[in-house]
CSV table of C-alpha atoms in Angstrom, one decimal:
chain,number,residue,atom,x,y,z
A,1,UNK,CA,-0.2,-0.1,-0.4
A,2,UNK,CA,1.6,3.6,-1.2
A,3,UNK,CA,0.7,6.9,-0.6
A,4,UNK,CA,0.2,8.8,-3.2
A,5,UNK,CA,-0.7,11.8,-2.0
A,6,UNK,CA,-2.5,13.1,0.7
A,7,UNK,CA,-5.9,11.8,-0.8
A,8,UNK,CA,-4.3,9.1,-3.7
A,9,UNK,CA,-3.6,6.1,-2.4
A,10,UNK,CA,-2.1,3.4,-4.6
A,11,UNK,CA,-2.9,-0.9,-4.0
A,12,UNK,CA,-0.9,-3.6,-5.7
A,13,UNK,CA,-3.1,-6.5,-5.4
A,14,UNK,CA,-1.2,-10.2,-7.3
A,15,UNK,CA,-3.0,-11.4,-10.5
A,16,UNK,CA,-2.9,-14.8,-9.4
A,17,UNK,CA,-4.6,-14.5,-5.6
A,18,UNK,CA,-6.9,-11.5,-6.3
A,19,UNK,CA,-9.1,-12.2,-9.5
A,20,UNK,CA,-10.5,-8.8,-11.2
A,21,UNK,CA,-13.6,-9.7,-10.6
A,22,UNK,CA,-13.0,-9.6,-6.7
A,23,UNK,CA,-11.1,-6.4,-7.1
A,24,UNK,CA,-14.4,-4.8,-9.0
A,25,UNK,CA,-16.6,-6.3,-6.6
A,26,UNK,CA,-14.8,-4.6,-3.9
A,27,UNK,CA,-14.7,-1.5,-5.6
A,28,UNK,CA,-18.1,-1.1,-6.3
A,29,UNK,CA,-19.3,-2.2,-2.1
A,30,UNK,CA,-17.1,1.0,-1.2
A,31,UNK,CA,-18.2,3.6,-4.8
A,32,UNK,CA,-19.5,5.9,-1.8
A,33,UNK,CA,-16.7,6.4,0.3
A,34,UNK,CA,-13.9,6.6,-2.4
A,35,UNK,CA,-12.6,6.1,-6.3
A,36,UNK,CA,-11.0,3.0,-7.5
A,37,UNK,CA,-9.1,2.8,-11.1
A,38,UNK,CA,-8.3,-1.1,-11.6
A,39,UNK,CA,-4.9,-1.1,-14.1
A,40,UNK,CA,-3.0,-4.0,-14.8
A,41,UNK,CA,1.0,-4.1,-14.5
A,42,UNK,CA,3.4,-7.5,-15.2
A,43,UNK,CA,1.9,-9.8,-11.6
A,44,UNK,CA,-0.3,-7.2,-10.2
A,45,UNK,CA,-3.1,-4.8,-10.3
A,46,UNK,CA,-2.8,-1.6,-10.0
A,47,UNK,CA,-5.5,0.1,-7.7
A,48,UNK,CA,-5.7,4.2,-7.6
A,49,UNK,CA,-7.7,4.9,-4.5
A,50,UNK,CA,-8.7,8.3,-4.6
A,51,UNK,CA,-11.6,10.9,-2.8
A,52,UNK,CA,-11.3,8.3,-0.4
A,53,UNK,CA,-14.1,9.7,2.5
A,54,UNK,CA,-12.6,11.1,5.8
A,55,UNK,CA,-15.7,11.4,7.1
A,56,UNK,CA,-16.2,7.6,8.5
A,57,UNK,CA,-15.1,5.5,11.2
A,58,UNK,CA,-11.8,2.8,10.2
A,59,UNK,CA,-9.9,3.0,7.2
A,60,UNK,CA,-11.5,2.4,4.3
A,61,UNK,CA,-8.4,1.1,2.0
A,62,UNK,CA,-7.3,-1.2,4.6
A,63,UNK,CA,-11.2,-2.6,4.7
A,64,UNK,CA,-11.3,-2.6,0.6
A,65,UNK,CA,-8.5,-4.8,0.8
A,66,UNK,CA,-10.4,-7.2,3.4
A,67,UNK,CA,-13.4,-7.6,0.6
A,68,UNK,CA,-11.2,-8.0,-2.4
A,69,UNK,CA,-9.2,-11.0,-0.2
A,70,UNK,CA,-12.8,-12.2,1.2
A,71,UNK,CA,-14.2,-11.9,-2.5
A,72,UNK,CA,-11.4,-13.9,-4.4
A,73,UNK,CA,-11.6,-16.2,-1.4
A,74,UNK,CA,-15.5,-16.5,-1.5
A,75,UNK,CA,-15.1,-16.9,-5.9
A,76,UNK,CA,-12.9,-19.5,-5.4
A,77,UNK,CA,-14.3,-21.6,-3.5
A,78,UNK,CA,-17.1,-21.0,-5.3
A,79,UNK,CA,-15.4,-22.1,-8.2
A,80,UNK,CA,-14.9,-25.2,-6.9
A,81,UNK,CA,-18.5,-26.1,-5.7
B,1,UNK,CA,12.2,-25.4,12.0
B,2,UNK,CA,8.5,-23.0,11.4
B,3,UNK,CA,7.5,-23.3,7.8
B,4,UNK,CA,6.1,-19.5,7.6
B,5,UNK,CA,8.7,-17.4,8.3
B,6,UNK,CA,8.7,-14.0,10.8
B,7,UNK,CA,9.4,-11.3,7.5
B,8,UNK,CA,8.9,-7.9,9.8
B,9,UNK,CA,7.1,-7.2,13.3
B,10,UNK,CA,6.5,-3.7,13.9
B,11,UNK,CA,4.7,-2.5,17.4
B,12,UNK,CA,4.1,1.3,16.0
B,13,UNK,CA,2.2,0.7,13.0
B,14,UNK,CA,0.6,-3.0,13.7
B,15,UNK,CA,2.0,-4.9,11.5
B,16,UNK,CA,3.2,-8.1,10.5
B,17,UNK,CA,4.7,-9.9,7.7
B,18,UNK,CA,5.0,-13.4,7.0
B,19,UNK,CA,6.0,-15.4,4.5
B,20,UNK,CA,5.7,-19.1,3.4
B,21,UNK,CA,6.7,-21.2,0.5
B,22,UNK,CA,4.4,-21.7,-2.0
B,23,UNK,CA,5.0,-25.3,-2.3
B,24,UNK,CA,3.9,-25.9,0.9
B,25,UNK,CA,0.0,-25.4,1.2
B,26,UNK,CA,-2.1,-25.2,-2.0
B,27,UNK,CA,-3.5,-21.1,-2.4
B,28,UNK,CA,-6.8,-22.3,-1.1
B,29,UNK,CA,-5.7,-23.2,2.1
B,30,UNK,CA,-4.1,-19.8,1.7
B,31,UNK,CA,-7.1,-18.0,1.5
B,32,UNK,CA,-9.2,-19.7,3.9
B,33,UNK,CA,-6.5,-19.1,6.6
B,34,UNK,CA,-6.3,-15.4,5.6
B,35,UNK,CA,-10.1,-15.5,5.7
B,36,UNK,CA,-10.6,-16.3,9.7
B,37,UNK,CA,-8.5,-13.7,10.5
B,38,UNK,CA,-9.7,-11.0,8.8
B,39,UNK,CA,-11.8,-10.0,12.2
B,40,UNK,CA,-8.7,-9.5,13.5
B,41,UNK,CA,-6.8,-7.9,11.2
B,42,UNK,CA,-6.1,-6.3,8.0
B,43,UNK,CA,-4.7,-8.6,5.7
B,44,UNK,CA,-2.5,-8.4,2.5
B,45,UNK,CA,-1.5,-10.9,0.5
B,46,UNK,CA,1.2,-11.5,-1.9
B,47,UNK,CA,3.7,-12.8,-3.7
B,48,UNK,CA,8.0,-13.0,-4.4
B,49,UNK,CA,9.1,-15.6,-6.2
B,50,UNK,CA,8.0,-19.1,-4.6
B,51,UNK,CA,7.6,-17.2,-1.2
B,52,UNK,CA,3.5,-16.2,-1.0
B,53,UNK,CA,3.7,-13.0,1.9
B,54,UNK,CA,1.4,-12.1,4.0
B,55,UNK,CA,0.8,-9.1,5.6
B,56,UNK,CA,-1.0,-8.6,8.8
B,57,UNK,CA,-2.0,-4.8,10.3
B,58,UNK,CA,-4.3,-5.5,13.3
B,59,UNK,CA,-6.9,-3.7,14.3
B,60,UNK,CA,-6.3,-3.5,18.3
B,61,UNK,CA,-2.2,-3.3,19.5
B,62,UNK,CA,-0.7,-6.0,19.8
B,63,UNK,CA,2.9,-6.4,21.6
B,64,UNK,CA,5.1,-8.5,20.8
B,65,UNK,CA,4.4,-11.6,22.2
B,66,UNK,CA,1.1,-11.1,21.2
B,67,UNK,CA,2.1,-10.9,17.6
B,68,UNK,CA,4.1,-14.0,17.7
B,69,UNK,CA,1.5,-15.7,18.4
B,70,UNK,CA,-0.5,-14.3,16.2
B,71,UNK,CA,1.6,-15.7,14.3
B,72,UNK,CA,1.7,-18.9,15.7
B,73,UNK,CA,-1.9,-18.7,15.5
B,74,UNK,CA,-1.5,-18.6,11.5
B,75,UNK,CA,0.9,-21.1,11.3
B,76,UNK,CA,-2.1,-23.3,13.0
B,77,UNK,CA,-4.9,-22.5,11.3
B,78,UNK,CA,-2.5,-22.5,7.9
B,79,UNK,CA,-2.3,-26.4,9.0
B,80,UNK,CA,-5.4,-26.9,10.2
B,81,UNK,CA,-6.8,-26.0,6.5
B,82,UNK,CA,-4.7,-28.2,5.0
B,83,UNK,CA,-6.0,-30.6,6.9
B,84,UNK,CA,-8.8,-30.0,5.9
B,85,UNK,CA,-8.5,-29.4,2.4
B,86,UNK,CA,-7.6,-32.7,2.6
B,87,UNK,CA,-10.4,-34.5,4.0
B,88,UNK,CA,-12.5,-32.5,1.8
B,89,UNK,CA,-10.7,-34.2,-1.3
B,90,UNK,CA,-10.5,-37.7,0.0
B,91,UNK,CA,-13.9,-37.8,0.3
B,92,UNK,CA,-15.2,-35.9,-2.4
B,93,UNK,CA,-17.1,-39.2,-4.0
B,94,UNK,CA,-19.2,-39.7,-1.2
B,95,UNK,CA,-19.9,-36.6,0.1
B,96,UNK,CA,-21.1,-35.5,-4.3
B,97,UNK,CA,-22.8,-39.2,-3.2
B,98,UNK,CA,-24.8,-38.6,0.2
B,99,UNK,CA,-25.8,-34.8,-1.4
B,100,UNK,CA,-26.8,-36.3,-4.6
B,101,UNK,CA,-29.2,-39.3,-2.4
B,102,UNK,CA,-30.4,-36.2,-0.9
B,103,UNK,CA,-31.5,-34.6,-3.0
B,104,UNK,CA,-33.3,-37.2,-5.0
B,105,UNK,CA,-34.8,-38.1,-1.7
B,106,UNK,CA,-36.3,-34.3,-2.3
B,107,UNK,CA,-37.6,-34.7,-5.1
B,108,UNK,CA,-39.5,-37.7,-4.5
B,109,UNK,CA,-42.9,-36.1,-3.7
B,110,UNK,CA,-42.6,-33.6,-7.6
B,111,UNK,CA,-44.1,-34.7,-10.1
B,112,UNK,CA,-41.8,-35.5,-12.7
B,113,UNK,CA,-43.5,-35.2,-15.2
B,114,UNK,CA,-43.9,-37.4,-18.5
B,115,UNK,CA,-40.9,-39.4,-19.7
B,116,UNK,CA,-39.5,-39.3,-16.0
B,117,UNK,CA,-36.7,-41.8,-15.2
B,118,UNK,CA,-37.6,-41.9,-11.2
B,119,UNK,CA,-37.3,-45.3,-9.5
B,120,UNK,CA,-40.5,-44.8,-7.8
B,121,UNK,CA,-43.5,-43.1,-7.5
B,122,UNK,CA,-43.6,-39.8,-4.9
B,123,UNK,CA,-44.9,-40.7,-1.8
B,124,UNK,CA,-47.3,-37.9,-1.7
B,125,UNK,CA,-50.1,-38.3,-4.4
B,126,UNK,CA,-50.5,-33.8,-4.9
B,127,UNK,CA,-54.0,-34.5,-6.7
B,128,UNK,CA,-55.7,-37.4,-3.9
B,129,UNK,CA,-57.3,-34.9,-1.0
B,130,UNK,CA,-57.3,-38.6,1.0
B,131,UNK,CA,-53.6,-38.6,0.7
B,132,UNK,CA,-50.7,-36.7,2.7
B,133,UNK,CA,-50.8,-33.7,5.1
B,134,UNK,CA,-53.9,-32.1,3.7
B,135,UNK,CA,-56.7,-34.8,6.1
B,136,UNK,CA,-56.5,-33.3,9.7
B,137,UNK,CA,-58.6,-35.5,11.9
B,138,UNK,CA,-56.7,-34.6,15.3
B,139,UNK,CA,-56.5,-31.1,13.9
B,140,UNK,CA,-53.3,-30.2,14.7
B,141,UNK,CA,-52.9,-27.7,12.1
B,142,UNK,CA,-55.5,-26.1,14.1
B,143,UNK,CA,-54.2,-22.9,15.9
B,144,UNK,CA,-55.3,-22.8,19.4
B,145,UNK,CA,-54.8,-19.6,21.0
B,146,UNK,CA,-59.3,-18.4,20.9
B,147,UNK,CA,-58.7,-16.0,19.2
B,148,UNK,CA,-56.7,-17.4,16.1
B,149,UNK,CA,-58.9,-20.7,15.3
B,150,UNK,CA,-61.6,-19.2,12.3
B,151,UNK,CA,-64.7,-20.2,12.6
B,152,UNK,CA,-64.4,-23.8,11.0
């Protein structure tokens, strides 16, 4: 997780561990709290998180990461069922 | 020797970074173990060459002993999930057979329609008013509260 400036954080999520659909689903969940731009860079998806709401409790970016991980795990389990 | 290596441990930022060999734990096991910790920590997975890297940021303050215990719990969870994964794999055929029998049993009361190859007729004939639960001679289905008994 890399803060680029006061309002933008860049995340690098490995493509073998985080499917793009799982990241997009998490972005949709948090769309009212920040803006997300997803792009590919080598083995990673790079997520630029901007316009992060500061008036909410908790860490929006870290919660987004947890959601992306949970979505990835659920999708993987669903694919096996 | 532990299979999970503590890469960094920083109490001031409440972060712990672990790494583990990708050949020891399948990705499904890593997901399942990490999932268990989502309520206690922010978790970020990564991969560097032949190692998975797991970064935790605890949601509450922990001292060094707490972080080391956290790492131990994660390793235990990896082992538990690896065993669970193995048991599921070994019993996959049995699980599928049990589910198939349960679904077939539940579907027995449904009209299979023409051309069906169902092995036996439905247990209850929904077209026969004297068959099954529609007949209630003991008034079991009748409410016993005074205001809800109806007029019948």
